[in-house]
Tab-separated table of C-alpha atoms in Angstrom:
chain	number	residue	atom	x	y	z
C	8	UNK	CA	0.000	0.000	0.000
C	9	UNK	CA	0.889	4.078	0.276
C	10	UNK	CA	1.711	4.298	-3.996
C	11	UNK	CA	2.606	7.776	-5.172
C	12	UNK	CA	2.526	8.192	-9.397
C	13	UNK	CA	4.842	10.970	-10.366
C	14	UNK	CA	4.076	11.514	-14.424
C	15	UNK	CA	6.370	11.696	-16.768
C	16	UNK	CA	9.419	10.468	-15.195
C	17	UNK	CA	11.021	12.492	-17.931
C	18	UNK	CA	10.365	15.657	-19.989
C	19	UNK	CA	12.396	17.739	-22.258
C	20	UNK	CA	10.937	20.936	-23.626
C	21	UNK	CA	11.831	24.245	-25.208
C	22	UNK	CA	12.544	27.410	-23.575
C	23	UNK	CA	9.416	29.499	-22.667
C	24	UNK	CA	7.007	26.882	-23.092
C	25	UNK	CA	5.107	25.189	-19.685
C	26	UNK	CA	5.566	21.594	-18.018
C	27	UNK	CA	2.891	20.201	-16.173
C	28	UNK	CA	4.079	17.337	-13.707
C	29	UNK	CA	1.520	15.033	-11.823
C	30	UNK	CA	1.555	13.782	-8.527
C	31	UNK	CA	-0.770	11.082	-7.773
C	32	UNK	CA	-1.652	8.926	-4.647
C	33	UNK	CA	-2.929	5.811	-5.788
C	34	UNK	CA	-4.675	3.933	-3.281
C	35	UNK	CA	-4.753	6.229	-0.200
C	36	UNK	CA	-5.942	9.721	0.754
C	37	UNK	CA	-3.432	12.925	0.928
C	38	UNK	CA	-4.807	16.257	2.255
C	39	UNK	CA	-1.294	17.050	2.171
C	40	UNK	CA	1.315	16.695	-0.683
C	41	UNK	CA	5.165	18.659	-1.234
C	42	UNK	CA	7.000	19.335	-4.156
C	43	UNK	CA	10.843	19.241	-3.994
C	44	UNK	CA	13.734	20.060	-6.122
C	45	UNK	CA	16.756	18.129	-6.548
C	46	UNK	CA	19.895	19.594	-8.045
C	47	UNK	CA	22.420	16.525	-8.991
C	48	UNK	CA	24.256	15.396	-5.972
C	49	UNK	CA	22.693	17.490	-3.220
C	50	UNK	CA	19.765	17.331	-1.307
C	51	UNK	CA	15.824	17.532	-1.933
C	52	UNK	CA	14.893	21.298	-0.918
C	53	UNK	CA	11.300	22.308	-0.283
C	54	UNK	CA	9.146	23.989	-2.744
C	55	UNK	CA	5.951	24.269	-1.668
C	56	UNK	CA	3.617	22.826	0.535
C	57	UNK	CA	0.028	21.471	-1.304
C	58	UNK	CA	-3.034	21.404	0.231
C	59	UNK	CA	-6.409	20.033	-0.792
C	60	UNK	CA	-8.708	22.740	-2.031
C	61	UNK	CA	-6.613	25.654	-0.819
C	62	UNK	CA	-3.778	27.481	-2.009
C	63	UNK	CA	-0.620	25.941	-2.240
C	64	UNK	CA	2.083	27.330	0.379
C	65	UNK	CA	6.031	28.351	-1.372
C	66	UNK	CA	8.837	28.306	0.544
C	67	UNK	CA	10.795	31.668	0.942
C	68	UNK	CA	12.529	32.042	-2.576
C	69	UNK	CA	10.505	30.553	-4.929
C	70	UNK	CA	8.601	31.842	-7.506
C	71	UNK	CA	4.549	31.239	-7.568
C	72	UNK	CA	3.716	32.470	-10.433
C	73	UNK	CA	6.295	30.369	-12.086
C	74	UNK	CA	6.061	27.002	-10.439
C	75	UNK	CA	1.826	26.435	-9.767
C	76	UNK	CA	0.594	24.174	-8.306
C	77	UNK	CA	-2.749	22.354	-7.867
C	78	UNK	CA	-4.443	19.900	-5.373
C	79	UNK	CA	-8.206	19.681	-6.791
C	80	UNK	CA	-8.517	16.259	-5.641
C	81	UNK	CA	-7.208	14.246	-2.451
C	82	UNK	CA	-5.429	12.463	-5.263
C	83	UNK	CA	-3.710	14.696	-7.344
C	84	UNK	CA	-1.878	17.350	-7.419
C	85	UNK	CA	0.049	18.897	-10.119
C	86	UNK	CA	2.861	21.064	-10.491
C	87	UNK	CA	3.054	23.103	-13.620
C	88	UNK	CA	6.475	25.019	-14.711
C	89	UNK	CA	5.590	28.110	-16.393
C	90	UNK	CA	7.280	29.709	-19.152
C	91	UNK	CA	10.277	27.193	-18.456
C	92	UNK	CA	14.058	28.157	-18.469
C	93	UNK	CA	17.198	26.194	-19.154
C	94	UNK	CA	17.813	27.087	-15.242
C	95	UNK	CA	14.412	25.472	-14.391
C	96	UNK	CA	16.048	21.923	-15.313
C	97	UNK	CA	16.232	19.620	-12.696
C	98	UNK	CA	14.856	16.508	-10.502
C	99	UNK	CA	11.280	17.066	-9.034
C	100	UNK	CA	10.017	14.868	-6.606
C	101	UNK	CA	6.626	14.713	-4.940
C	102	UNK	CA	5.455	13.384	-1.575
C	103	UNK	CA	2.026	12.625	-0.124
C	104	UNK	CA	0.912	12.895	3.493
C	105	UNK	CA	-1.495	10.237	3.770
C	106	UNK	CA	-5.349	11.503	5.579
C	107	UNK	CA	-5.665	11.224	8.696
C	108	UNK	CA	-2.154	10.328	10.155
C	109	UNK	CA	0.347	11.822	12.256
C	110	UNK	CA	4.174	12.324	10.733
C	111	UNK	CA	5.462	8.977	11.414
C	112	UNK	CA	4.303	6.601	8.059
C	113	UNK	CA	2.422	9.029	6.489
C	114	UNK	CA	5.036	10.126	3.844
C	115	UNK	CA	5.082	8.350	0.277
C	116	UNK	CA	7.521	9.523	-2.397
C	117	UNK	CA	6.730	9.944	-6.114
C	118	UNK	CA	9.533	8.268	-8.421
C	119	UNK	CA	10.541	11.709	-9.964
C	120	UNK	CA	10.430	13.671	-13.160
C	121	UNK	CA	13.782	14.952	-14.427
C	122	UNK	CA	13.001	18.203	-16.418
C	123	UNK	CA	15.348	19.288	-18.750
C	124	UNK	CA	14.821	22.642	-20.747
C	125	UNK	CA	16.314	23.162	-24.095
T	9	UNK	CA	13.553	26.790	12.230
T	10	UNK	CA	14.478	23.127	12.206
T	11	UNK	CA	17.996	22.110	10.765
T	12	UNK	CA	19.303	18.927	9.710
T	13	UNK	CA	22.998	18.458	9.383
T	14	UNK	CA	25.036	15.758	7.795
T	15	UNK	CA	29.014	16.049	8.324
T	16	UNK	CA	29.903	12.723	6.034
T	17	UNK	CA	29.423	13.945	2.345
T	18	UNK	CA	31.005	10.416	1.249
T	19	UNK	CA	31.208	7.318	3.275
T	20	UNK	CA	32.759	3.877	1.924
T	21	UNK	CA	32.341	0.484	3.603
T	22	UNK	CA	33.551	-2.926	3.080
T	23	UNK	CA	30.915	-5.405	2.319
T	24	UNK	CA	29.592	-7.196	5.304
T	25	UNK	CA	30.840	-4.496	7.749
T	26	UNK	CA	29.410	-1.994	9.866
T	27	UNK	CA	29.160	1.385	8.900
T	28	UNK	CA	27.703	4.456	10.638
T	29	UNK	CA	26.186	7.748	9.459
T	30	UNK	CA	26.210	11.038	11.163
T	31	UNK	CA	23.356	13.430	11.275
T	32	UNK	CA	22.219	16.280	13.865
T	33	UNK	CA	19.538	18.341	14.457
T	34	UNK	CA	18.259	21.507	15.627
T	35	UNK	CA	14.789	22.141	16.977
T	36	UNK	CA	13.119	23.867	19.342
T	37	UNK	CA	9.912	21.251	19.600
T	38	UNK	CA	9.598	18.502	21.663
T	39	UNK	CA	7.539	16.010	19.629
T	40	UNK	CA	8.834	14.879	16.250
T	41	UNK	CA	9.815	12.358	14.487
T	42	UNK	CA	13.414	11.156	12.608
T	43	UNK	CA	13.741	9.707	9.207
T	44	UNK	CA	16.640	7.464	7.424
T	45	UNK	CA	15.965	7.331	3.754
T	46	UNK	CA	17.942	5.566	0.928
T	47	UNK	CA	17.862	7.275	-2.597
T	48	UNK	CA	19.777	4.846	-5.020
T	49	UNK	CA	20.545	5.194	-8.456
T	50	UNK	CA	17.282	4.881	-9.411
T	51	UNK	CA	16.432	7.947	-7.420
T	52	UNK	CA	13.173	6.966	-5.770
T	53	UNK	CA	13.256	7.486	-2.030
T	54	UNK	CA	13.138	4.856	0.015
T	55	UNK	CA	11.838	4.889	3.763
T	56	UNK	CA	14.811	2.996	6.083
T	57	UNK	CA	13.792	3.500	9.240
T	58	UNK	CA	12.154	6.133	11.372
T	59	UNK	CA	12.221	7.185	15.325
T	60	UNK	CA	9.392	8.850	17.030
T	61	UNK	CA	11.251	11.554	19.433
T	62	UNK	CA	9.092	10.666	22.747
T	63	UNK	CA	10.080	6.323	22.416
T	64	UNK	CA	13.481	6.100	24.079
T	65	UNK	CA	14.492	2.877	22.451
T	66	UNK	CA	16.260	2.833	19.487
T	67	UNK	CA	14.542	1.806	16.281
T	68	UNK	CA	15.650	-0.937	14.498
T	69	UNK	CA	14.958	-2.517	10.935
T	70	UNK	CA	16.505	-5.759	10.181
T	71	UNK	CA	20.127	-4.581	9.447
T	72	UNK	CA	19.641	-0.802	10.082
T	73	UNK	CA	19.420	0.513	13.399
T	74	UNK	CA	19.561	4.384	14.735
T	75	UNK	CA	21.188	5.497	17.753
T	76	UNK	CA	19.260	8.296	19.218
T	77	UNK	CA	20.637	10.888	21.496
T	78	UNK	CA	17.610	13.408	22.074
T	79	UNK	CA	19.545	15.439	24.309
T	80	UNK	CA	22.337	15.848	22.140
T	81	UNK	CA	20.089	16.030	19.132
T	82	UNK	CA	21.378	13.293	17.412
T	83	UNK	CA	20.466	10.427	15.088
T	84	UNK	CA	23.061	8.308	13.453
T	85	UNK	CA	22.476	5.531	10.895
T	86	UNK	CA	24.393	2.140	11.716
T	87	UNK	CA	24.112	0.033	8.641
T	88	UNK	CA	25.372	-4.177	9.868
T	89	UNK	CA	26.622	-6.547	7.379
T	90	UNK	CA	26.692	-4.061	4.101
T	91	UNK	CA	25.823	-5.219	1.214
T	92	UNK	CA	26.417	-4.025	-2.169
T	93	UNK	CA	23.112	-3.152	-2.677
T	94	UNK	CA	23.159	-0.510	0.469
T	95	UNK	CA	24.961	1.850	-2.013
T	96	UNK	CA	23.052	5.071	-2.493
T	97	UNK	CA	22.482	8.764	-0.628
T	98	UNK	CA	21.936	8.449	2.426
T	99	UNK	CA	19.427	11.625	4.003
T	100	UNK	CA	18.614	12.267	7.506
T	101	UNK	CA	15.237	13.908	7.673
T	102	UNK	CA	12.979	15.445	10.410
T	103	UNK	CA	9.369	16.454	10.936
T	104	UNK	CA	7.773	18.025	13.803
T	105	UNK	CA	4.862	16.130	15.304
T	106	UNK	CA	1.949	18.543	13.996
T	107	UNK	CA	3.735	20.147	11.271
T	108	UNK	CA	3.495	18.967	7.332
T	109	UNK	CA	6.758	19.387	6.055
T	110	UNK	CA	9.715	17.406	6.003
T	111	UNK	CA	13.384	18.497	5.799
T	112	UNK	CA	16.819	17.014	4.788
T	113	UNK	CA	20.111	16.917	5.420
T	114	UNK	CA	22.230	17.018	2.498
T	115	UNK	CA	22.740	13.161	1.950
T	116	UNK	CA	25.550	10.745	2.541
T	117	UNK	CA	26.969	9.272	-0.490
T	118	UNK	CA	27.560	5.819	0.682
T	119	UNK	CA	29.575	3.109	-1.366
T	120	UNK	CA	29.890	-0.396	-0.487
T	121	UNK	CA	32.931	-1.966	-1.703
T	122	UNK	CA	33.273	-6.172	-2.794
């Protein structure tokens, strides 16, 4: 159980054109899911936080009107690049806090979509 | 605002030895909870084990086990018996008890040798 769908698991598009990236939980739940970025060899840093039926929140430094993100359902939400940048490329990974629980299994990670911007 | 530091960028092992991973925290709450998770090549994250900050005993998965120092704020990894499938990153991660988000160190690059 706890599956999270992260479509595609690759893109590659032009400069200035948009990206959308789904995050899906497929047989649980999530009120709750975060979008991270992954440069190559560091760490995942937090993008946003996404909630169900309410504004997603952005972490200090990041840019929502370029990265925006919906969470319609409890089962998706999607993260669209806007107007994309060679500087946008990198990893994105998605997790999903599953309903109803508390911090300690409630965490399921997406596989990833590497986004690379030509 | 909760930190999570690891000091080991790279960490190399012998296979079927022990190796442990470093990671400390800052924090200010009370309740949380402590992550280990394994990204490998394939770069899906993988839940290792995880430590709820009000149990005293040390978790322990199989051939993972944590050694958890509240006081001092610290979590190490101890991997037994390595195997060459154990190479990957290696993150640290916390979460406060009735918070959402979750933060990372920035990884361990662990390799295990034949």
């Amino acid at each position: 159980g706890a599956v999270v769908s992260q479509h595609p698991s690759r893109v590659i598009c032009k400069s200035g054109t948009s990206v959308k990236i789904e995050c899906r939980s497929l047989d649980f739940q999530a009120t709750t899911m975060f979008w991270y970025r992954q440069f190559p060899k560091k760490s995942l840093m937090l993008m946003a936080t996404s909630n169900e039926g309410s504004k997603a929140t952005y972490e200090q430094g990041v840019e929502k009107d370029k990265f925006l993100i919906n969470h319609a359902s409890l089962t998706l939400s999607t993260l669209t690049v806007t107007s994309a940048h060679p500087e946008d490329s990198s990893f994105y990974i998605c997790s999903a806090r599953r309903h109803g629980t508390g911090g300690t299994y409630g965490y399921t990670f997406g596989s990833g979509t590497r986004l690379t911007v030509v | 605002a909760q930190t999570v530091t690891q000091s080991q960028p790279e960490m190399s092992v012998q296979e079927a030895e022990t190796v442990t991973l470093s990671c400390t925290y800052d924090t200010s709450e009370n309740n949380y909870y402590l992550f280990w998770y394994k990204q490998p090549p394939s770069r899906q994250m993988i839940l290792v084990i995880r430590q709820e900050a009000y149990k005293q005993q040390n978790a322990t998965e199989n051939r993972f086990s944590v050694n958890f120092q509240k006081a001092a704020k610290s979590f190490s990894l101890k991997i037994s018996d390595s195997q060459l499938g154990d190479t990957a990153m290696y993150f640290c991660a916390f979460t406060p008890y009735n918070n959402n988000d979750m933060r990372f160190g920035a990884g361990t690059r662990l390799t295990v040798k034949p």
